[in-house]
């Protein structure tokens, strides 16, 4: 990136410099050429006046101007020809064509009063044809053809060119320094960024990237820190989950070991004692089994939504079936179960997963209830969603625990939950199943008065 950036700046500025200096040179050359032409033209005009004033073309006039013409031609390092109105060359500083006739197109044009200027770049000379006008009659009495060498202009331009080369070199050096400095400045922060990423990749996950300077790079660092934060949170919750799972799985095994050890330690233990201890051991094994089953359910609910087995289900019938299964459990403590259905509801759901979610809620409403209490399950719907509400007259959930009840292994009262055979995974499983269906669950509770869980689920499943 550094080299690409540096190279781009250099190439761009250099090309711009070339275009700029080329443009400048052309304008400059044009300007001095114009000046040169003007000066030659002026001299020719003066000469034309003198020719008229001295009656140069009179047959018997003495050509006193000749030496002046010769001198001017030598100043121009060129040639001057004076042509009269009969197109005959009266004076040629090269003497070659003296007396001959000159009938070129440009000479005719000049004879009609037009100034002709031509520049022959390659041949390094310019040609100016000036009409000689009689001031009193206003008629053209001849023309002056003047060719002047432009060697001096070319020399100046060559000098400018060589000066430019030095300028190019200085400019190139300055540009290189600026480009290197700029690319270093820009890539410095990226370098710090990359180094920090490498350190994080090496396992220093607690590190955050702190950068000062350009907003875009700072934003990038902030976004990266945010991802890192999320990763750390995820990692912490994973570690916590693993440690919770190990702890939960270990508890029944520890109890089993204690029970078995105490039996073994007693010689001649009575058969009733064996029976009693074995019953406890079976309870612990059941508990271990419950935890493992719940964990497996949780793993299933952690999968992607594409693992759902969606079918159109009559939710009224589904809830009635679940209540029928749970009524004996409620009856044991004389808890009344009321079912209210406001309308028939058919929804696209995964029957197995949502059955587990709803039975967890109803089972909890029974488990955490008072003897002779009640549980009310209601079903309602609008054009988009259906709502299941499970309300109980139970012990309630303290306000500060309400947010945490959906966490894995969280139990408000560990001892009570254990007594009722709870694993602390039921509500996590329920919430995951509902989230997989793109639904929502809320809890509303007052300690000592009861709890309401409200579930909202879409009637049609959209991937
Ligand atoms: P558990 O297997 O312990 O029942 P859950 O995840 O189903 O685990 O519930 C977590 C905790 O939330 C329970 O231990 C209990 O303390 C509390 N809880 C859940 N439902 C109710 C309810 N209806 N009334 C009072 N407390 C409840």
PDB file of N, CA and C in Angstrom, residues 352-405:
ATOM      1  N   UNK A 352     -42.763 -29.846  17.462  1.00  0.00           N
ATOM      2  CA  UNK A 352     -42.010 -30.468  18.563  1.00  0.00           C
ATOM      3  C   UNK A 352     -41.324 -29.392  19.415  1.00  0.00           C
ATOM      4  N   UNK A 353     -40.688 -28.455  18.727  1.00  0.00           N
ATOM      5  CA  UNK A 353     -39.904 -27.446  19.465  1.00  0.00           C
ATOM      6  C   UNK A 353     -40.819 -26.516  20.259  1.00  0.00           C
ATOM      7  N   UNK A 354     -41.925 -26.089  19.660  1.00  0.00           N
ATOM      8  CA  UNK A 354     -42.807 -25.177  20.401  1.00  0.00           C
ATOM      9  C   UNK A 354     -43.580 -25.915  21.494  1.00  0.00           C
ATOM     10  N   UNK A 355     -43.868 -27.214  21.302  1.00  0.00           N
ATOM     11  CA  UNK A 355     -44.539 -27.994  22.366  1.00  0.00           C
ATOM     12  C   UNK A 355     -43.656 -27.985  23.602  1.00  0.00           C
ATOM     13  N   UNK A 356     -42.342 -28.177  23.360  1.00  0.00           N
ATOM     14  CA  UNK A 356     -41.391 -28.186  24.479  1.00  0.00           C
ATOM     15  C   UNK A 356     -41.377 -26.821  25.166  1.00  0.00           C
ATOM     16  N   UNK A 357     -41.414 -25.750  24.358  1.00  0.00           N
ATOM     17  CA  UNK A 357     -41.382 -24.394  24.919  1.00  0.00           C
ATOM     18  C   UNK A 357     -42.625 -24.140  25.762  1.00  0.00           C
ATOM     19  N   UNK A 358     -43.815 -24.439  25.210  1.00  0.00           N
ATOM     20  CA  UNK A 358     -45.054 -24.168  25.949  1.00  0.00           C
ATOM     21  C   UNK A 358     -45.144 -25.063  27.195  1.00  0.00           C
ATOM     22  N   UNK A 359     -44.762 -26.365  27.069  1.00  0.00           N
ATOM     23  CA  UNK A 359     -44.877 -27.216  28.275  1.00  0.00           C
ATOM     24  C   UNK A 359     -43.919 -26.746  29.362  1.00  0.00           C
ATOM     25  N   UNK A 360     -42.737 -26.226  28.991  1.00  0.00           N
ATOM     26  CA  UNK A 360     -41.830 -25.686  30.022  1.00  0.00           C
ATOM     27  C   UNK A 360     -42.517 -24.570  30.788  1.00  0.00           C
ATOM     28  N   UNK A 361     -43.180 -23.674  30.054  1.00  0.00           N
ATOM     29  CA  UNK A 361     -43.833 -22.531  30.708  1.00  0.00           C
ATOM     30  C   UNK A 361     -44.959 -23.011  31.626  1.00  0.00           C
ATOM     31  N   UNK A 362     -45.784 -23.941  31.124  1.00  0.00           N
ATOM     32  CA  UNK A 362     -46.933 -24.413  31.932  1.00  0.00           C
ATOM     33  C   UNK A 362     -46.420 -25.220  33.138  1.00  0.00           C
ATOM     34  N   UNK A 363     -45.388 -26.033  32.887  1.00  0.00           N
ATOM     35  CA  UNK A 363     -44.818 -26.846  33.970  1.00  0.00           C
ATOM     36  C   UNK A 363     -44.257 -25.945  35.074  1.00  0.00           C
ATOM     37  N   UNK A 364     -43.560 -24.892  34.666  1.00  0.00           N
ATOM     38  CA  UNK A 364     -43.026 -23.933  35.657  1.00  0.00           C
ATOM     39  C   UNK A 364     -44.162 -23.287  36.438  1.00  0.00           C
ATOM     40  N   UNK A 365     -45.252 -22.925  35.715  1.00  0.00           N
ATOM     41  CA  UNK A 365     -46.391 -22.280  36.385  1.00  0.00           C
ATOM     42  C   UNK A 365     -46.974 -23.217  37.438  1.00  0.00           C
ATOM     43  N   UNK A 366     -46.891 -24.522  37.201  1.00  0.00           N
ATOM     44  CA  UNK A 366     -47.387 -25.488  38.204  1.00  0.00           C
ATOM     45  C   UNK A 366     -46.339 -25.655  39.316  1.00  0.00           C
ATOM     46  N   UNK A 367     -45.066 -25.840  38.871  1.00  0.00           N
ATOM     47  CA  UNK A 367     -43.984 -26.104  39.843  1.00  0.00           C
ATOM     48  C   UNK A 367     -43.813 -24.982  40.846  1.00  0.00           C
ATOM     49  N   UNK A 368     -43.833 -23.741  40.346  1.00  0.00           N
ATOM     50  CA  UNK A 368     -43.566 -22.605  41.238  1.00  0.00           C
ATOM     51  C   UNK A 368     -44.873 -21.959  41.707  1.00  0.00           C
ATOM     52  N   UNK A 369     -45.876 -22.802  41.970  1.00  0.00           N
ATOM     53  CA  UNK A 369     -47.191 -22.317  42.401  1.00  0.00           C
ATOM     54  C   UNK A 369     -47.421 -22.712  43.861  1.00  0.00           C
ATOM     55  N   UNK A 370     -48.473 -22.172  44.422  1.00  0.00           N
ATOM     56  CA  UNK A 370     -48.869 -22.554  45.790  1.00  0.00           C
ATOM     57  C   UNK A 370     -49.861 -23.708  45.674  1.00  0.00           C
ATOM     58  N   UNK A 371     -49.978 -24.477  46.766  1.00  0.00           N
ATOM     59  CA  UNK A 371     -51.016 -25.519  46.763  1.00  0.00           C
ATOM     60  C   UNK A 371     -52.371 -24.831  46.623  1.00  0.00           C
ATOM     61  N   UNK A 372     -53.304 -25.479  45.947  1.00  0.00           N
ATOM     62  CA  UNK A 372     -54.658 -24.963  45.674  1.00  0.00           C
ATOM     63  C   UNK A 372     -54.637 -23.676  44.825  1.00  0.00           C
ATOM     64  N   UNK A 373     -53.574 -23.453  44.105  1.00  0.00           N
ATOM     65  CA  UNK A 373     -53.485 -22.244  43.264  1.00  0.00           C
ATOM     66  C   UNK A 373     -54.135 -22.457  41.895  1.00  0.00           C
ATOM     67  N   UNK A 374     -53.846 -21.582  40.943  1.00  0.00           N
ATOM     68  CA  UNK A 374     -54.419 -21.729  39.590  1.00  0.00           C
ATOM     69  C   UNK A 374     -53.391 -21.323  38.522  1.00  0.00           C
ATOM     70  N   UNK A 375     -53.620 -21.877  37.353  1.00  0.00           N
ATOM     71  CA  UNK A 375     -52.784 -21.520  36.192  1.00  0.00           C
ATOM     72  C   UNK A 375     -53.749 -21.197  35.043  1.00  0.00           C
ATOM     73  N   UNK A 376     -53.522 -20.045  34.397  1.00  0.00           N
ATOM     74  CA  UNK A 376     -54.406 -19.705  33.277  1.00  0.00           C
ATOM     75  C   UNK A 376     -53.577 -19.614  31.996  1.00  0.00           C
ATOM     76  N   UNK A 377     -54.025 -20.388  31.007  1.00  0.00           N
ATOM     77  CA  UNK A 377     -53.334 -20.350  29.708  1.00  0.00           C
ATOM     78  C   UNK A 377     -54.310 -19.749  28.701  1.00  0.00           C
ATOM     79  N   UNK A 378     -53.861 -18.695  27.994  1.00  0.00           N
ATOM     80  CA  UNK A 378     -54.781 -18.108  27.008  1.00  0.00           C
ATOM     81  C   UNK A 378     -54.120 -18.007  25.644  1.00  0.00           C
ATOM     82  N   UNK A 379     -54.989 -18.091  24.628  1.00  0.00           N
ATOM     83  CA  UNK A 379     -54.488 -18.026  23.243  1.00  0.00           C
ATOM     84  C   UNK A 379     -55.305 -16.986  22.479  1.00  0.00           C
ATOM     85  N   UNK A 380     -54.594 -16.066  21.825  1.00  0.00           N
ATOM     86  CA  UNK A 380     -55.276 -15.035  21.032  1.00  0.00           C
ATOM     87  C   UNK A 380     -54.447 -14.779  19.765  1.00  0.00           C
ATOM     88  N   UNK A 381     -54.997 -14.042  18.836  1.00  0.00           N
ATOM     89  CA  UNK A 381     -54.240 -13.757  17.600  1.00  0.00           C
ATOM     90  C   UNK A 381     -54.738 -12.490  16.933  1.00  0.00           C
ATOM     91  N   UNK A 382     -53.889 -11.884  16.143  1.00  0.00           N
ATOM     92  CA  UNK A 382     -54.343 -10.805  15.255  1.00  0.00           C
ATOM     93  C   UNK A 382     -54.003 -11.231  13.832  1.00  0.00           C
ATOM     94  N   UNK A 383     -53.917 -10.289  12.887  1.00  0.00           N
ATOM     95  CA  UNK A 383     -53.694 -10.719  11.496  1.00  0.00           C
ATOM     96  C   UNK A 383     -52.266 -11.193  11.223  1.00  0.00           C
ATOM     97  N   UNK A 384     -51.350 -10.865  12.159  1.00  0.00           N
ATOM     98  CA  UNK A 384     -49.947 -11.214  11.909  1.00  0.00           C
ATOM     99  C   UNK A 384     -49.371 -12.226  12.911  1.00  0.00           C
ATOM    100  N   UNK A 385     -49.770 -12.075  14.171  1.00  0.00           N
ATOM    101  CA  UNK A 385     -49.150 -12.878  15.237  1.00  0.00           C
ATOM    102  C   UNK A 385     -50.198 -13.650  16.032  1.00  0.00           C
ATOM    103  N   UNK A 386     -49.740 -14.687  16.768  1.00  0.00           N
ATOM    104  CA  UNK A 386     -50.605 -15.266  17.804  1.00  0.00           C
ATOM    105  C   UNK A 386     -49.882 -15.143  19.144  1.00  0.00           C
ATOM    106  N   UNK A 387     -50.668 -15.042  20.194  1.00  0.00           N
ATOM    107  CA  UNK A 387     -50.132 -14.750  21.528  1.00  0.00           C
ATOM    108  C   UNK A 387     -50.541 -15.851  22.484  1.00  0.00           C
ATOM    109  N   UNK A 388     -49.558 -16.374  23.237  1.00  0.00           N
ATOM    110  CA  UNK A 388     -49.868 -17.361  24.278  1.00  0.00           C
ATOM    111  C   UNK A 388     -49.440 -16.750  25.599  1.00  0.00           C
ATOM    112  N   UNK A 389     -50.363 -16.734  26.552  1.00  0.00           N
ATOM    113  CA  UNK A 389     -50.088 -16.140  27.852  1.00  0.00           C
ATOM    114  C   UNK A 389     -50.230 -17.225  28.897  1.00  0.00           C
ATOM    115  N   UNK A 390     -49.217 -17.386  29.769  1.00  0.00           N
ATOM    116  CA  UNK A 390     -49.319 -18.368  30.863  1.00  0.00           C
ATOM    117  C   UNK A 390     -49.203 -17.585  32.167  1.00  0.00           C
ATOM    118  N   UNK A 391     -50.303 -17.541  32.910  1.00  0.00           N
ATOM    119  CA  UNK A 391     -50.331 -16.778  34.168  1.00  0.00           C
ATOM    120  C   UNK A 391     -50.548 -17.749  35.317  1.00  0.00           C
ATOM    121  N   UNK A 392     -49.838 -17.490  36.419  1.00  0.00           N
ATOM    122  CA  UNK A 392     -50.053 -18.373  37.589  1.00  0.00           C
ATOM    123  C   UNK A 392     -50.222 -17.548  38.845  1.00  0.00           C
ATOM    124  N   UNK A 393     -50.681 -18.247  39.893  1.00  0.00           N
ATOM    125  CA  UNK A 393     -50.899 -17.569  41.182  1.00  0.00           C
ATOM    126  C   UNK A 393     -49.759 -17.935  42.137  1.00  0.00           C
ATOM    127  N   UNK A 394     -48.576 -18.175  41.543  1.00  0.00           N
ATOM    128  CA  UNK A 394     -47.470 -18.753  42.314  1.00  0.00           C
ATOM    129  C   UNK A 394     -46.617 -17.792  43.114  1.00  0.00           C
ATOM    130  N   UNK A 395     -45.392 -18.225  43.362  1.00  0.00           N
ATOM    131  CA  UNK A 395     -44.507 -17.487  44.267  1.00  0.00           C
ATOM    132  C   UNK A 395     -43.941 -16.207  43.633  1.00  0.00           C
ATOM    133  N   UNK A 396     -44.011 -16.119  42.302  1.00  0.00           N
ATOM    134  CA  UNK A 396     -43.496 -14.929  41.614  1.00  0.00           C
ATOM    135  C   UNK A 396     -41.967 -14.925  41.516  1.00  0.00           C
ATOM    136  N   UNK A 397     -41.473 -13.987  40.760  1.00  0.00           N
ATOM    137  CA  UNK A 397     -40.008 -13.868  40.574  1.00  0.00           C
ATOM    138  C   UNK A 397     -39.599 -12.475  41.037  1.00  0.00           C
ATOM    139  N   UNK A 398     -38.611 -12.369  41.929  1.00  0.00           N
ATOM    140  CA  UNK A 398     -38.173 -11.037  42.358  1.00  0.00           C
ATOM    141  C   UNK A 398     -37.756 -10.195  41.142  1.00  0.00           C
ATOM    142  N   UNK A 399     -37.990  -8.894  41.229  1.00  0.00           N
ATOM    143  CA  UNK A 399     -37.777  -8.030  40.057  1.00  0.00           C
ATOM    144  C   UNK A 399     -36.342  -8.085  39.533  1.00  0.00           C
ATOM    145  N   UNK A 400     -35.376  -8.134  40.478  1.00  0.00           N
ATOM    146  CA  UNK A 400     -33.971  -8.125  40.030  1.00  0.00           C
ATOM    147  C   UNK A 400     -33.541  -9.446  39.390  1.00  0.00           C
ATOM    148  N   UNK A 401     -34.384 -10.481  39.487  1.00  0.00           N
ATOM    149  CA  UNK A 401     -34.019 -11.769  38.868  1.00  0.00           C
ATOM    150  C   UNK A 401     -34.728 -11.988  37.538  1.00  0.00           C
ATOM    151  N   UNK A 402     -35.669 -11.092  37.226  1.00  0.00           N
ATOM    152  CA  UNK A 402     -36.518 -11.355  36.047  1.00  0.00           C
ATOM    153  C   UNK A 402     -35.754 -11.386  34.722  1.00  0.00           C
ATOM    154  N   UNK A 403     -34.699 -10.577  34.640  1.00  0.00           N
ATOM    155  CA  UNK A 403     -33.918 -10.561  33.390  1.00  0.00           C
ATOM    156  C   UNK A 403     -33.078 -11.820  33.247  1.00  0.00           C
ATOM    157  N   UNK A 404     -32.748 -12.427  34.394  1.00  0.00           N
ATOM    158  CA  UNK A 404     -31.790 -13.538  34.341  1.00  0.00           C
ATOM    159  C   UNK A 404     -32.424 -14.911  34.213  1.00  0.00           C
ATOM    160  N   UNK A 405     -33.755 -14.995  34.408  1.00  0.00           N
ATOM    161  CA  UNK A 405     -34.368 -16.331  34.404  1.00  0.00           C
ATOM    162  C   UNK A 405     -34.198 -17.078  33.090  1.00  0.00           C
TER     163      UNK A 405
END
